Tab-separated table of C-alpha atoms (C1' of nucleotides) in Angstrom:
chain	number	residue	atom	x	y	z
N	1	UNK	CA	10.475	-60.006	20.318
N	2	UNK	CA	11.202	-61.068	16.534
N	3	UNK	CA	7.825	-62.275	16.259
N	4	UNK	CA	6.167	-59.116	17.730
N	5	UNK	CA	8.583	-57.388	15.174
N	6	UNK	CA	7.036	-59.340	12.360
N	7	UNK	CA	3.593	-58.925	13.438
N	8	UNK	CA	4.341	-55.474	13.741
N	9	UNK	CA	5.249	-54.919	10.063
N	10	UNK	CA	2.293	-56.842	8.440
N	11	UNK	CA	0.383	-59.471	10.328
N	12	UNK	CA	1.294	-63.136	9.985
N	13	UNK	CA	0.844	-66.513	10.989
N	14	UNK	CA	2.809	-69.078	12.684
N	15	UNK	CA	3.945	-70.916	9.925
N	16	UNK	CA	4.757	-67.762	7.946
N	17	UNK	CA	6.924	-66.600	10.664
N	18	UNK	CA	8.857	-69.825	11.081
N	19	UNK	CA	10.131	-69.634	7.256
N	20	UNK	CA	10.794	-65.773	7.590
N	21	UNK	CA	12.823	-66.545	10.740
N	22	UNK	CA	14.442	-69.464	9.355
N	23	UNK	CA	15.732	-67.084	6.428
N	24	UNK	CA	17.450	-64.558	8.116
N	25	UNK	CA	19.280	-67.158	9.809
N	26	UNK	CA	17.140	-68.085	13.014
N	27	UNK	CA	16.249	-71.640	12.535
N	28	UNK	CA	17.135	-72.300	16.126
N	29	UNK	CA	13.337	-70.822	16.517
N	30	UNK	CA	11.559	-73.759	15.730
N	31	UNK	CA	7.585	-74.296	15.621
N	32	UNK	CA	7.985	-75.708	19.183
N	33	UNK	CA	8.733	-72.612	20.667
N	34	UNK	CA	6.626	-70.253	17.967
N	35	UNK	CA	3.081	-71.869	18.825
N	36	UNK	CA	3.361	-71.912	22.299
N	37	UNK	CA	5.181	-68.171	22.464
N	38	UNK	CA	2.278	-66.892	20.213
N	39	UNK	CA	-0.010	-68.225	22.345
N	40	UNK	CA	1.627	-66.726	25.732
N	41	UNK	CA	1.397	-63.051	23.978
N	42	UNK	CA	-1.942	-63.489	22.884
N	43	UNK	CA	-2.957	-64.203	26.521
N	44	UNK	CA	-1.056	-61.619	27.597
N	45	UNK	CA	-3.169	-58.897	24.848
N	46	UNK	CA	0.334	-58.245	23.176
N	47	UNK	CA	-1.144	-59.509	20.092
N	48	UNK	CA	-4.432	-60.638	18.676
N	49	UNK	CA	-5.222	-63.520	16.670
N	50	UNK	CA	-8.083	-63.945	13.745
N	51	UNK	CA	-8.411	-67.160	11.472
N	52	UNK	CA	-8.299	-66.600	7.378
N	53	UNK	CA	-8.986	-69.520	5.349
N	54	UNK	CA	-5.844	-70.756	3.270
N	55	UNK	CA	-5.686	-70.059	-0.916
N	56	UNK	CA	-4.116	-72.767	-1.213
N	57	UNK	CA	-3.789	-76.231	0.870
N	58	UNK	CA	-3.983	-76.833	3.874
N	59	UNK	CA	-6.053	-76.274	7.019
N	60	UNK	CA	-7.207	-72.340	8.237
N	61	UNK	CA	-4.480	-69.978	8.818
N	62	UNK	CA	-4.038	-68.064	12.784
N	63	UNK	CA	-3.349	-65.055	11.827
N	64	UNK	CA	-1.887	-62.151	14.347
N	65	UNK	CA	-2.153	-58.220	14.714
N	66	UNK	CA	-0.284	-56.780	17.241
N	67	UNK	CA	-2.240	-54.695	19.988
N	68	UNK	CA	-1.934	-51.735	21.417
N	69	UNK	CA	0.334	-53.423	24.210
N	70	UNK	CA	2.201	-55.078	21.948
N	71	UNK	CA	3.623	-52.204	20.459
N	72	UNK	CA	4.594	-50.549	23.612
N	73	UNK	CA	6.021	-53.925	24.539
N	74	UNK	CA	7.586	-54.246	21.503
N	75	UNK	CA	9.641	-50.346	21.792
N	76	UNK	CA	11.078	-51.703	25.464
N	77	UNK	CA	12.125	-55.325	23.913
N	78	UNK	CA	13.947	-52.970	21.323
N	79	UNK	CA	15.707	-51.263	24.312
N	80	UNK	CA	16.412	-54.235	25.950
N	81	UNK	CA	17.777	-55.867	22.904
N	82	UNK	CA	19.915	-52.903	21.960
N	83	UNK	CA	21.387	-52.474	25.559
N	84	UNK	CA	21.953	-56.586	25.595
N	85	UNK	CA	23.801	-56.448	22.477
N	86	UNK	CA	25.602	-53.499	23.117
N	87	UNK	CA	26.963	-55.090	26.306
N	88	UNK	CA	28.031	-58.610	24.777
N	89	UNK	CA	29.271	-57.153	22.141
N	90	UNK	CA	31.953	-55.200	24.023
N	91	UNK	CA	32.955	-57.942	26.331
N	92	UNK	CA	32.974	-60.457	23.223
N	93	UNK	CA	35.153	-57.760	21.649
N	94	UNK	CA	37.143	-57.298	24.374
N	95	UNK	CA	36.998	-53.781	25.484
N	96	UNK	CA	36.194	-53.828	29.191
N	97	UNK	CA	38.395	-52.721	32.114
U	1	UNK	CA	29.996	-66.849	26.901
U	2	UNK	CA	30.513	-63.754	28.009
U	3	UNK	CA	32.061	-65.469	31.039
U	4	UNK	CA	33.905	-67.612	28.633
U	5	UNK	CA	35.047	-64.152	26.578
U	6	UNK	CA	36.041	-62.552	30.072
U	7	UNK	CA	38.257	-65.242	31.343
U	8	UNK	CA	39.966	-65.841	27.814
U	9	UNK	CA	41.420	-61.809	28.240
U	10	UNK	CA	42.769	-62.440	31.498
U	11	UNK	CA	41.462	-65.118	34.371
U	12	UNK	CA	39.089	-63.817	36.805
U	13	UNK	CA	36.608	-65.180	39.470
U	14	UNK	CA	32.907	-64.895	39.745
U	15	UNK	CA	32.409	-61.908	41.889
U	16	UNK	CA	34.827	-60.483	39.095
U	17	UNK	CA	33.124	-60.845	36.742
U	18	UNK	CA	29.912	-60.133	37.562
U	19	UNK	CA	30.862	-56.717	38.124
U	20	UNK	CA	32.232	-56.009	34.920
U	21	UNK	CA	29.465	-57.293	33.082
U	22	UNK	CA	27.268	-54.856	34.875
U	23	UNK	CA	29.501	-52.306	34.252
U	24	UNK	CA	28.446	-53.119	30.551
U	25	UNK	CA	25.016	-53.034	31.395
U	26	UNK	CA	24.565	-56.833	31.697
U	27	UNK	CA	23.254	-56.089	35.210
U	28	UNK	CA	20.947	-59.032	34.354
U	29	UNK	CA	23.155	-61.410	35.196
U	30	UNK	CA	23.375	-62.284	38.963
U	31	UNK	CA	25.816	-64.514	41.112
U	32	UNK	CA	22.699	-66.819	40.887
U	33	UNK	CA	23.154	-67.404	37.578
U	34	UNK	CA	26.715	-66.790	37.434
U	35	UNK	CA	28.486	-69.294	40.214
U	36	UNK	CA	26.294	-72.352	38.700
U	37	UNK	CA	27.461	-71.193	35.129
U	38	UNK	CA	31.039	-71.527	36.137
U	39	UNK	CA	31.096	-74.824	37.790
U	40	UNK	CA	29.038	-76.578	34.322
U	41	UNK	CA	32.004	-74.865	32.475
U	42	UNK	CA	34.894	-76.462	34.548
U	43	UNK	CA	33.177	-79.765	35.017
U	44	UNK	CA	32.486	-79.566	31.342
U	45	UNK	CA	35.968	-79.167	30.838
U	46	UNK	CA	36.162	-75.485	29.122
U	47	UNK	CA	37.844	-73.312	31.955
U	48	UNK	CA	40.236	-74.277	35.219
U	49	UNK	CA	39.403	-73.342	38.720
U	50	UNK	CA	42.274	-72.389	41.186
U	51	UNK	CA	42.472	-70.031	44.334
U	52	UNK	CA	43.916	-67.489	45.056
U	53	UNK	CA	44.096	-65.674	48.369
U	54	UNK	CA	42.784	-62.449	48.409
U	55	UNK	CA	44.912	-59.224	48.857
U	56	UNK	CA	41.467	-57.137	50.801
U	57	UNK	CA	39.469	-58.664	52.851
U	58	UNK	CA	36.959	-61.550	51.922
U	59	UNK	CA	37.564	-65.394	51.964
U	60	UNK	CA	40.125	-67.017	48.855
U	61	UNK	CA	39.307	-66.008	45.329
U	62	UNK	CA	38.253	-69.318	42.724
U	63	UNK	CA	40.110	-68.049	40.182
U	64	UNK	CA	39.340	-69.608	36.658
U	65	UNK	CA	41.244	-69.734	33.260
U	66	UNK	CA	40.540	-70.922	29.987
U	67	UNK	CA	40.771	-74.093	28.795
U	68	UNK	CA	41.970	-75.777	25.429
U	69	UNK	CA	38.725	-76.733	24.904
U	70	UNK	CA	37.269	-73.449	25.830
U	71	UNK	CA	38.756	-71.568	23.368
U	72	UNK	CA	37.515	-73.992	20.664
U	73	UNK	CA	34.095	-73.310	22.497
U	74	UNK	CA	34.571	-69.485	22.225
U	75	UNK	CA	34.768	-69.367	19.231
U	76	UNK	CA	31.863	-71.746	18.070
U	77	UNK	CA	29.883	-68.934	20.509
U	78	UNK	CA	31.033	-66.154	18.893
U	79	UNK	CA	30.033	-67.368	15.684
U	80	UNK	CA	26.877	-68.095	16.664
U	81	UNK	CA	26.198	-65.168	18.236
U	82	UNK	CA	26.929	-63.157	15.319
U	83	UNK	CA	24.702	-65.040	13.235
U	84	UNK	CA	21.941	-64.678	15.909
U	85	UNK	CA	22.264	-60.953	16.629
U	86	UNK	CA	22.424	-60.300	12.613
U	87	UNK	CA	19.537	-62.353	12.172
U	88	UNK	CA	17.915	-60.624	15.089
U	89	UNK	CA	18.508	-56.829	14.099
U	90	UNK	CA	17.436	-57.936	10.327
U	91	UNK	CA	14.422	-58.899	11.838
U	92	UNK	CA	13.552	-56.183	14.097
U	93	UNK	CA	15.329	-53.037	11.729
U	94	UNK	CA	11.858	-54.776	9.401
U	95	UNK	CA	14.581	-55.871	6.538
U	96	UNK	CA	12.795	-59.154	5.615
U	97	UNK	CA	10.797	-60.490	3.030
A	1	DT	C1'	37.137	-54.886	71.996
A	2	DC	C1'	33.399	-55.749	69.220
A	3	DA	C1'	30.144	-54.692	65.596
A	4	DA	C1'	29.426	-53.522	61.027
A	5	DA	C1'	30.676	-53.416	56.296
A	6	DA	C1'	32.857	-55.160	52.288
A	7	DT	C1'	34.341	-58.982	49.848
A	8	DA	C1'	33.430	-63.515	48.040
A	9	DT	C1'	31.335	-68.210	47.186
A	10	DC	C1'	27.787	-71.612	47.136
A	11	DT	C1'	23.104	-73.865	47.483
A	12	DT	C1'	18.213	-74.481	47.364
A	13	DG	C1'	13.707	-73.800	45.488
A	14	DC	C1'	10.750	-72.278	42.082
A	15	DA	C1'	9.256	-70.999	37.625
A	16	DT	C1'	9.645	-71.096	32.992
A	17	DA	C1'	11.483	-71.603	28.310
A	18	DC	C1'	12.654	-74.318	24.878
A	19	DA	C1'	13.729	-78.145	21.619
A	20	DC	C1'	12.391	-82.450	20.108
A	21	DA	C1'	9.122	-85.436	18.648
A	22	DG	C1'	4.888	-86.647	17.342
A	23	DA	C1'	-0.317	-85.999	16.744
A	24	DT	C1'	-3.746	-83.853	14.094
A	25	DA	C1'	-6.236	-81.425	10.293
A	26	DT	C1'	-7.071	-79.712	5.504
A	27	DC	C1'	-6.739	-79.623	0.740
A	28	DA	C1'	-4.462	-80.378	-3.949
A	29	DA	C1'	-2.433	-83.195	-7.154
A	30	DA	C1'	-0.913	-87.548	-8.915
L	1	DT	C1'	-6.909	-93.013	-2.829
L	2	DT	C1'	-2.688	-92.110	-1.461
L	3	DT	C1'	0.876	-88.918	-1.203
L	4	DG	C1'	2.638	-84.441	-0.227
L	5	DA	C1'	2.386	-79.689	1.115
L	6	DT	C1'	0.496	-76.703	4.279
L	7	DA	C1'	-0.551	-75.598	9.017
L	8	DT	C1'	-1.399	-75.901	14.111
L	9	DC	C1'	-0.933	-77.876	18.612
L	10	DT	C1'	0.693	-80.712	22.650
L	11	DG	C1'	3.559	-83.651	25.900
L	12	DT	C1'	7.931	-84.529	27.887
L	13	DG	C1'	12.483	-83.965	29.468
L	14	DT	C1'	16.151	-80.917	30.151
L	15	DA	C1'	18.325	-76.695	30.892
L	16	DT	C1'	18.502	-72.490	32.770
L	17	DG	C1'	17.707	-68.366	35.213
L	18	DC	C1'	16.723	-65.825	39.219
L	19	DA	C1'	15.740	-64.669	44.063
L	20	DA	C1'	16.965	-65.450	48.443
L	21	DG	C1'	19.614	-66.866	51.883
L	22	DA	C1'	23.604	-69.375	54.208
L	23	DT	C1'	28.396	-69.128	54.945
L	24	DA	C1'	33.251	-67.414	55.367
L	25	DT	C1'	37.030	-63.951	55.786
L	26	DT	C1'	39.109	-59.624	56.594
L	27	DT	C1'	39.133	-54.573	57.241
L	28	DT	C1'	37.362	-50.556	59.312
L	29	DG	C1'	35.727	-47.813	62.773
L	30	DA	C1'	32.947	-46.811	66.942
DNA sequence: TCAAAATATCTTGCATACACAGATATCAAA
DNA sequence: TTTGATATCTGTGTATGCAAGATATTTTGA
């Protein structure tokens, strides 16, 4: 979901995302798990993927848009989030019967 | 740790719980998921199993508390899971760089 | 009396996700 | 020409989650 979310704002690559992640905190999400989750939702026509040569070093960079899916995707992983959070953060909180 | 969170209020047993995490919405988690949970937690050492016979009908309760260790556990969690969710709503409220 | 319903736990089987580690490729700068 | 930064991808082991079903006990009601 946090990489649709990025996508969704201004399309990115891998590597990009990995740093942005990392600075808000998520560095649990590590390039083993971006690559392969990219390529699962580009399979899946959540996203699509386009190759721009780097400025600077290094080999060509995978881009990613997010589709037309995606976005709709992307509005019920919201949900989902919100309602998940919600819940754990009363019973983390305490306030359940 | 949500489990972990429920039993630290007050000890409970599976069936329990799962019912008031659904009643939070965290209908996601099943006995499936739930029993297996448990029973890494005691053998782990973080929460105590004990029965208790049941007032209703149904077979003896397993009954867990929390352990010394669990509560140093919690609150690791907790932590955790406030930096994730932070990091997480940054991410998808589009407040990044 | 006997069946059904509610309560409660546990196990098996399957799929999948992920982290870790390492392989690979490209280009710039020293 | 070697090092370092940038960038992507893959293989492996482990953990985990769920669905589904087996099992047990007691109450309720037909």
């Amino acid at each position: 979901m946090c990489l649709l979310a990025l996508i969704e704002e201004e399309p990115s690559y891998g590597y990009e995302m990995a740093n942005k992640l990392s600075e808000q905190g998520l560095d649990l999400v590590s390039e083993g798990s971006i690559y392969p989750s990219l390529s699962r939702m580009q399979r899946s026509g959540l996203i699509e993927g386009y190759f721009v040569e780097a400025d600077g070093p290094g080999p060509p960079r995978k881009y990613y848009r997010i589709a037309k899916n995606g976005k709709q995707r992307l509005k019920e992983w919201k949900k989902e989030w919100e309602a998940l959070s919600t819940g754990v953060n009363l019973v983390v909180k305490g306030e359940n019967g």
